[in-house]
Amino acid sequence: MKFGNYVAEQFDDIRILRYQVPAFEHLTLKEKILVYYLSRAASAGRDILWDQNNEYNIELRRILERILLDYTGNRECDEFRHFVVYAKKVFFANGLHHHYSMDKFVPRFSAAYFRNLTEAVGQPEAFARLERIMFDPGFMAKRVVLDGDKDVVEASANNYYQGVTQKEAERFYAAKQRDVERPVSVGLNSTLVKREGKVEEDVWKMGGKYGDCIENIVFWLEKAKEYACNERQADIIGILIEYYRTGNLALFDDFSIAWLKEKEGKVDFINGFIEVYGDPLGLKGSWEAVVQIVDDEACKRTSRLAENALWFEENAPVEARFKRMEVSGITARVMQVAQLGGDCYPATPIGINLPNSEWIRERYGSKSVTFDNITYAYHMASLNSGVTDEFAYSDEEKERSREYGYLAGNIHTDLHECLGHGSGKMLSGVTTEVLKNYYSTLEEARADLFALYYILDPKLEELGIIPSIQVGMCEYDTYIRNGLLVQLTRIKPGDKLEEAHMRNRQLIAQWAYNQGLSDRVIEKVSENGKTYFVIRDYQALRALFGKLLAEIQRIKSEGDYEAARQLIERYGVDVDGELHCEVLKRYERLNVPPYAGFINPEYRLVEKEGRITDVEVVYPEDYLTQMLHL
Ligand code: ZN
């Protein structure tokens, strides 16, 4: 099958990409039908997420759709073009706040123009109801507010709490009885409301809040259940249906435990109220769904790593007392996404590790999945973006990136997820909590360093995981280039680094650059007003990564907060203002938006005489068409 363009279009700060699902072609008919029904279930909860994000979102979407479909006036003027961009942004963000910054969108057309549009399609009342939310920038300005000086519940524009203060919400959940052995995730599946002075939950379930949507999800799950890959998976879908019927959170835990144990089926899925980033109190789960198919070839790679996990642990450049004696329970699967839904669409993660419940993770482990058709689409889209050509110094480096960049990135992720996070141990009595706000950055750095140290190890060639040491060198080029230059394109002038992954990448790259100065391990080169960082000695850089890994493992194992603070504050936070300016200018000329999301494939049943004989997959090319027909 021909699949030419991975980039469908771009607008504002967004790029719309497409992904392919080659693994679908190798499924049996039964498995294909399962993908079809799970995909329908993955689309069925869309309105839940929209309403969770803000109470005006669904009404806003309806009028935007209506105007886009029905408006017969002038579509060639600037104001209408601005209107279309606004609509595309709202569709992308599943509401009128930016999916990443959480800031409310500011329309570039006037309120008077919007009033005309609503009148032209016969819906003037929509204007009256939406004028304030769309055009008053101070009203519901941010979807999630984390500023500790404020009442974060009242200040956040999400729709998880209605008429409730932060104190009231905290008091309500503190008073909830919890099972010590199996503490459920309280508040995960409900809106907290105040009625006649009383605080109570509207539970998301059949017959309850979002009941219509949930009924629809359950309808498709019932069908999917008949085509489950195995009996265990049929049971898992059954528990999920029961949970959607009753809203009973203990059933969601039962589901999660059964789900993380199921590793045989070719098709797997996520469907439910999962991540809590949209709630400043971190309780409410936004609705999301993914349907995924095992990539057998790529899984051979991760299982070869998993089989040799103990070798990697024993040979890691860290003190013996911080090492594990045995390594078990590693399950990392490489999958291809077949459908994205809810909070995973159009913007999507490149991998997931679930469930989130801490007691389940400790007792039963977790399931870690990476989506390699998504990373492949990113890679294909990046080939012609010009970013590597702009920031890589030599032709050799650029050529290596074209040849090995995709493989190197995937193997880095495998090593990071599958071995890095699972390596090492805490000294007894030490918990990660003592590292407080520095924990995430430190932990990500640890996993990255584990990956970087081993990606240049001859062992990988020996295991047949990489074809050549060039793969490791390519990853070193990319990592240094990204940590010191490219990732700065994601922040605004004057900003410092806040996000944990960004901090960790700069920490590692900056530390290695500084430590290697006298030996010229990494050289800073200026040419024609452009700055480059060029690796001169790969083996020496590897030794430096090993040295930093040893120190960061020590900090984690001992819970040395002060050392973590100093290391991260010194290398991972501040940005060289002049260099940042230069990078932003160079990047701007390339015209590549910093955020991306995806158009979904669509599946169609082929029926003959009432029997399903095949499932076809098609890859739509137009973003807006897909958005309007969901
Ligand atoms: Zn990680």
Coordinates of C-alpha atoms in Angstrom, one line a residue, residues 17-361:
L17 CA 0.3 14.0 11.0
R18 CA -1.0 10.6 9.8
Y19 CA 0.0 7.2 10.9
Q20 CA -0.1 3.8 9.3
V21 CA -1.0 0.4 10.8
P22 CA 0.9 -2.3 8.9
A23 CA 0.3 -4.9 11.6
F24 CA -3.5 -4.7 10.9
E25 CA -2.9 -6.5 7.6
H26 CA -1.5 -9.5 9.4
L27 CA -4.4 -10.1 11.7
T28 CA -7.0 -12.8 11.4
L29 CA -10.5 -11.8 10.5
K30 CA -11.6 -12.3 14.1
E31 CA -8.9 -10.0 15.3
K32 CA -9.7 -7.4 12.7
I33 CA -13.3 -7.4 13.8
L34 CA -12.1 -6.9 17.4
V35 CA -10.1 -3.9 16.3
Y36 CA -13.2 -2.5 14.6
Y37 CA -15.4 -2.8 17.6
L38 CA -12.8 -1.5 20.1
S39 CA -12.3 1.4 17.7
R40 CA -15.9 2.2 17.8
A41 CA -15.8 2.1 21.6
A42 CA -12.7 4.4 21.5
S43 CA -14.7 7.1 19.6
A44 CA -17.8 6.8 21.7
G45 CA -16.6 8.7 24.7
R46 CA -15.5 11.8 23.0
D47 CA -18.2 14.1 24.4
I48 CA -17.3 13.0 28.0
L49 CA -13.8 14.5 27.6
W50 CA -15.1 17.7 26.0
D51 CA -17.5 18.3 28.9
Q52 CA -14.8 17.4 31.4
N53 CA -12.5 20.0 29.9
N54 CA -15.0 22.8 30.2
E55 CA -18.8 23.2 30.6
Y56 CA -19.1 25.3 27.4
N57 CA -17.1 23.0 25.1
I58 CA -19.8 20.9 23.6
E59 CA -22.1 23.8 22.9
L60 CA -19.2 25.6 21.3
R61 CA -18.3 22.6 19.2
R62 CA -21.8 22.3 17.9
I63 CA -22.0 25.9 16.7
L64 CA -18.5 25.7 15.1
E65 CA -19.5 22.5 13.2
R66 CA -22.8 24.1 12.1
I67 CA -21.0 27.2 10.7
L68 CA -18.3 25.2 9.0
L69 CA -20.9 23.0 7.3
D70 CA -23.7 25.4 6.6
Y71 CA -22.4 28.9 6.2
T72 CA -23.0 30.1 2.7
G73 CA -21.5 33.7 3.1
N74 CA -18.0 34.8 2.0
R75 CA -15.5 32.1 3.0
E76 CA -12.5 33.9 1.3
C77 CA -12.1 36.8 3.7
D78 CA -9.5 37.0 6.5
E79 CA -12.1 36.9 9.3
F80 CA -13.5 33.6 8.1
R81 CA -10.0 32.2 7.7
H82 CA -9.3 33.2 11.3
F83 CA -12.5 31.5 12.3
V84 CA -11.5 28.2 10.6
V85 CA -8.1 28.2 12.4
Y86 CA -9.9 28.9 15.7
A87 CA -12.2 25.9 15.0
K88 CA -9.3 23.6 14.1
K89 CA -7.5 24.6 17.3
V90 CA -10.6 23.9 19.4
F91 CA -11.1 20.5 17.7
F92 CA -7.4 19.7 18.3
A93 CA -7.5 20.6 22.0
N94 CA -10.9 19.0 22.7
G95 CA -12.1 22.4 23.9
L96 CA -11.2 26.0 24.0
H97 CA -8.1 25.7 26.1
H98 CA -4.7 24.8 24.6
H99 CA -3.9 21.1 25.2
Y100 CA -0.4 21.8 26.5
S101 CA -0.2 25.3 27.9
M102 CA -3.9 25.1 29.2
D103 CA -4.4 28.8 28.2
K104 CA -7.7 29.8 26.6
F105 CA -7.5 30.5 22.9
V106 CA -7.9 34.1 21.8
P107 CA -10.0 34.4 18.6
R108 CA -8.5 36.5 15.9
F109 CA -12.0 37.5 14.6
S110 CA -14.3 39.9 16.4
A111 CA -17.4 39.1 18.5
A112 CA -19.5 41.1 16.0
Y113 CA -18.3 38.8 13.2
F114 CA -19.1 35.7 15.2
R115 CA -22.6 37.1 15.9
N116 CA -23.1 37.5 12.2
L117 CA -22.0 33.9 11.6
T118 CA -24.4 32.5 14.3
E119 CA -27.2 34.5 12.8
A120 CA -26.4 33.4 9.3
V121 CA -26.9 29.7 10.3
G122 CA -30.0 30.5 12.3
Q123 CA -28.6 30.1 15.8
P124 CA -28.3 33.6 17.3
E125 CA -28.9 32.3 20.8
A126 CA -25.6 30.5 20.7
F127 CA -23.9 33.8 20.4
A128 CA -25.5 35.1 23.6
R129 CA -24.5 32.0 25.6
L130 CA -20.9 31.8 24.3
E131 CA -19.9 35.5 23.9
R132 CA -18.3 35.8 27.4
I133 CA -16.4 32.5 27.3
M134 CA -15.0 33.1 23.8
F135 CA -14.2 36.8 24.0
D136 CA -13.6 37.8 27.6
P137 CA -9.9 36.7 28.1
G138 CA -10.1 36.9 31.9
F139 CA -13.1 34.5 32.2
M140 CA -12.0 30.9 32.7
A141 CA -8.6 31.8 31.4
K142 CA -6.8 28.6 32.2
R143 CA -8.0 25.0 32.2
V144 CA -5.7 23.8 35.0
V145 CA -4.2 26.2 37.5
L146 CA -1.5 24.8 39.8
D147 CA -0.5 28.0 41.5
G148 CA -0.4 27.1 45.2
D149 CA -1.4 30.6 46.3
K150 CA -4.8 30.3 44.8
D151 CA -7.9 28.1 45.3
V152 CA -6.8 25.9 42.4
V153 CA -10.3 24.3 42.2
E154 CA -12.1 27.6 41.7
A155 CA -9.3 29.1 39.5
S156 CA -9.3 26.2 37.1
A157 CA -11.7 26.3 34.2
N158 CA -12.2 22.5 34.0
N159 CA -15.6 21.0 34.8
Y160 CA -14.7 18.5 37.5
Y161 CA -16.0 20.6 40.3
Q162 CA -19.2 22.7 40.4
G163 CA -19.7 25.3 43.0
V164 CA -17.1 23.6 45.3
T165 CA -14.1 25.3 46.8
Q166 CA -10.7 23.6 47.1
K167 CA -11.1 23.2 50.9
E168 CA -14.5 21.6 50.5
A169 CA -13.2 19.2 47.9
E170 CA -10.2 18.3 50.0
R171 CA -12.4 17.8 53.1
F172 CA -14.9 15.7 51.2
Y173 CA -12.2 13.3 50.0
A174 CA -10.2 13.2 53.2
A175 CA -13.3 12.0 55.0
K176 CA -13.8 9.0 52.5
Q177 CA -13.3 5.6 54.0
R178 CA -10.5 3.7 52.3
D179 CA -9.7 0.0 52.4
V180 CA -6.1 -0.3 53.7
E181 CA -5.4 -3.4 51.7
R182 CA -6.9 -2.2 48.4
P183 CA -7.4 1.5 48.5
V184 CA -9.5 2.6 45.5
S185 CA -8.7 5.8 43.6
V186 CA -11.3 8.0 45.3
G187 CA -12.9 10.6 43.1
L188 CA -11.6 9.2 39.9
N189 CA -14.9 8.8 38.1
S190 CA -17.2 11.6 39.3
T191 CA -18.0 15.3 39.2
L192 CA -18.1 16.9 42.7
V193 CA -21.0 19.2 43.0
K194 CA -22.7 21.3 45.7
R195 CA -26.5 21.2 45.9
E196 CA -28.4 23.1 48.5
G197 CA -25.3 23.4 50.6
K198 CA -24.4 19.7 50.4
V199 CA -21.3 18.5 48.6
E200 CA -21.8 15.2 46.7
E201 CA -20.6 13.2 43.7
D202 CA -22.3 12.7 40.3
V203 CA -20.8 9.4 39.4
W204 CA -20.0 8.7 35.7
K205 CA -21.8 5.5 34.9
M206 CA -24.7 4.1 33.0
G207 CA -27.8 5.8 34.2
G208 CA -25.7 8.5 35.9
K209 CA -23.7 11.4 34.6
Y210 CA -22.5 10.9 31.0
G211 CA -24.8 7.9 31.0
D212 CA -25.7 8.2 27.3
C213 CA -22.0 8.2 26.2
I214 CA -21.2 5.4 28.5
E215 CA -24.1 3.3 27.2
N216 CA -22.7 3.7 23.8
I217 CA -19.2 2.7 24.9
V218 CA -20.7 -0.4 26.6
F219 CA -22.7 -1.2 23.4
W220 CA -19.4 -1.5 21.4
L221 CA -17.5 -3.2 24.2
E222 CA -20.2 -5.9 24.3
K223 CA -19.7 -6.6 20.7
A224 CA -15.9 -6.5 21.1
K225 CA -16.2 -9.1 23.9
E226 CA -17.5 -11.7 21.5
Y227 CA -14.3 -11.4 19.4
A228 CA -11.8 -11.2 22.3
C229 CA -8.4 -12.7 21.6
N230 CA -8.7 -15.2 24.5
E231 CA -10.9 -16.0 27.4
R232 CA -9.0 -13.8 29.8
Q233 CA -9.4 -10.8 27.6
A234 CA -13.2 -11.5 27.3
D235 CA -13.3 -11.5 31.1
I236 CA -11.4 -8.2 31.2
I237 CA -13.8 -6.6 28.9
G238 CA -16.6 -8.0 31.0
I239 CA -15.2 -6.4 34.2
L240 CA -14.8 -3.1 32.4
I241 CA -18.5 -3.2 31.3
E242 CA -19.6 -4.0 34.8
Y243 CA -17.5 -1.0 36.1
Y244 CA -19.2 1.3 33.5
R245 CA -22.6 -0.1 34.6
T246 CA -22.1 0.5 38.3
G247 CA -19.3 3.1 38.7
N248 CA -17.8 0.9 41.4
L249 CA -14.1 1.8 41.7
A250 CA -13.1 -1.5 43.2
L251 CA -14.1 -3.1 39.9
F252 CA -11.8 -0.7 38.1
D253 CA -9.0 -2.0 40.2
D254 CA -10.0 -5.6 39.4
F255 CA -10.0 -4.6 35.7
S256 CA -6.6 -3.0 36.0
I257 CA -5.0 -6.1 37.6
A258 CA -6.5 -8.5 35.1
W259 CA -5.5 -6.1 32.3
L260 CA -1.9 -5.8 33.2
K261 CA -1.6 -9.6 33.4
E262 CA -2.9 -10.1 29.9
K263 CA 0.0 -10.3 27.5
E264 CA -1.0 -13.0 25.0
G265 CA -3.5 -11.3 22.8
K266 CA -2.4 -9.7 19.5
V267 CA -4.8 -6.8 20.2
D268 CA -4.9 -4.8 23.4
F269 CA -6.8 -1.6 24.4
I270 CA -7.1 1.2 26.9
N271 CA -10.6 2.6 27.6
G272 CA -11.6 4.5 30.7
F273 CA -11.0 7.4 33.1
I274 CA -7.3 7.2 33.4
E275 CA -4.9 10.2 33.7
V276 CA -5.4 12.9 36.2
Y277 CA -3.4 15.8 34.8
G278 CA -6.6 17.7 34.0
D279 CA -7.5 18.1 37.7
P280 CA -5.4 20.4 39.9
L281 CA -6.1 18.0 42.8
G282 CA -5.0 15.0 40.8
L283 CA -8.1 12.9 41.4
K284 CA -10.4 13.1 38.4
G285 CA -9.6 10.8 35.4
S286 CA -10.1 12.2 31.9
W287 CA -11.6 9.8 29.5
E288 CA -9.2 8.2 27.0
A289 CA -8.9 5.3 24.7
V290 CA -6.3 3.5 22.6
V291 CA -6.6 0.4 20.5
Q292 CA -3.3 -1.3 19.7
I293 CA -1.8 -4.2 17.9
V294 CA 1.4 -6.1 18.8
D295 CA 4.4 -5.5 16.6
D296 CA 5.9 -9.0 16.7
E297 CA 9.2 -8.1 15.0
A298 CA 9.9 -5.2 17.4
C299 CA 8.9 -7.2 20.4
K300 CA 11.6 -9.7 19.6
R301 CA 14.0 -6.8 20.3
T302 CA 12.5 -5.9 23.7
S303 CA 12.2 -9.5 24.8
R304 CA 15.9 -10.0 24.0
L305 CA 16.7 -7.1 26.3
A306 CA 14.4 -8.4 29.0
E307 CA 16.0 -11.8 28.9
N308 CA 19.4 -10.2 29.4
A309 CA 18.2 -7.8 32.0
L310 CA 20.4 -9.3 34.7
W311 CA 23.6 -8.9 32.6
F312 CA 22.8 -5.2 32.1
E313 CA 22.2 -4.8 35.8
E314 CA 25.4 -6.5 36.8
N315 CA 27.6 -4.6 34.3
A316 CA 26.1 -1.2 35.0
P317 CA 28.7 1.4 36.1
V318 CA 27.1 1.9 39.6
E319 CA 28.1 0.8 43.1
A320 CA 27.3 -2.8 43.8
R321 CA 25.2 -2.0 46.9
F322 CA 22.8 0.0 44.7
K323 CA 22.2 -2.9 42.4
R324 CA 19.4 -5.4 42.2
M325 CA 20.3 -9.1 42.8
E326 CA 17.5 -10.3 40.6
V327 CA 15.5 -8.6 37.9
S328 CA 12.0 -9.8 37.2
G329 CA 8.6 -8.8 36.1
I330 CA 9.8 -6.9 33.1
T331 CA 7.1 -6.7 30.4
A332 CA 7.5 -4.2 27.7
R333 CA 5.6 -4.6 24.5
V334 CA 6.0 -2.7 21.3
M335 CA 2.7 -2.1 19.6
Q336 CA 1.1 -0.2 16.7
V337 CA -1.7 2.1 17.5
A338 CA -4.8 1.2 15.5
Q339 CA -7.1 3.9 16.9
L340 CA -6.8 6.9 19.3
G341 CA -9.7 8.3 21.3
G342 CA -10.6 10.8 24.0
D343 CA -7.6 12.4 25.7
C344 CA -5.2 10.5 23.5
Y345 CA -6.5 12.1 20.3
P346 CA -5.4 14.0 18.2
A347 CA -2.4 14.6 20.5
T348 CA -1.1 11.3 21.6
P349 CA 1.6 9.8 23.9
I350 CA 4.3 7.7 22.3
G351 CA 4.1 5.1 25.0
I352 CA 2.2 4.3 28.2
N353 CA 2.8 2.6 31.5
L354 CA -0.3 1.6 33.4
P355 CA -2.1 1.2 35.7
N356 CA -1.5 4.4 37.8
S357 CA -2.7 3.0 41.1
E358 CA 0.4 2.8 43.3
W359 CA -0.6 -0.2 45.4
I360 CA -1.4 -2.2 42.2
R361 CA 2.0 -1.3 40.7

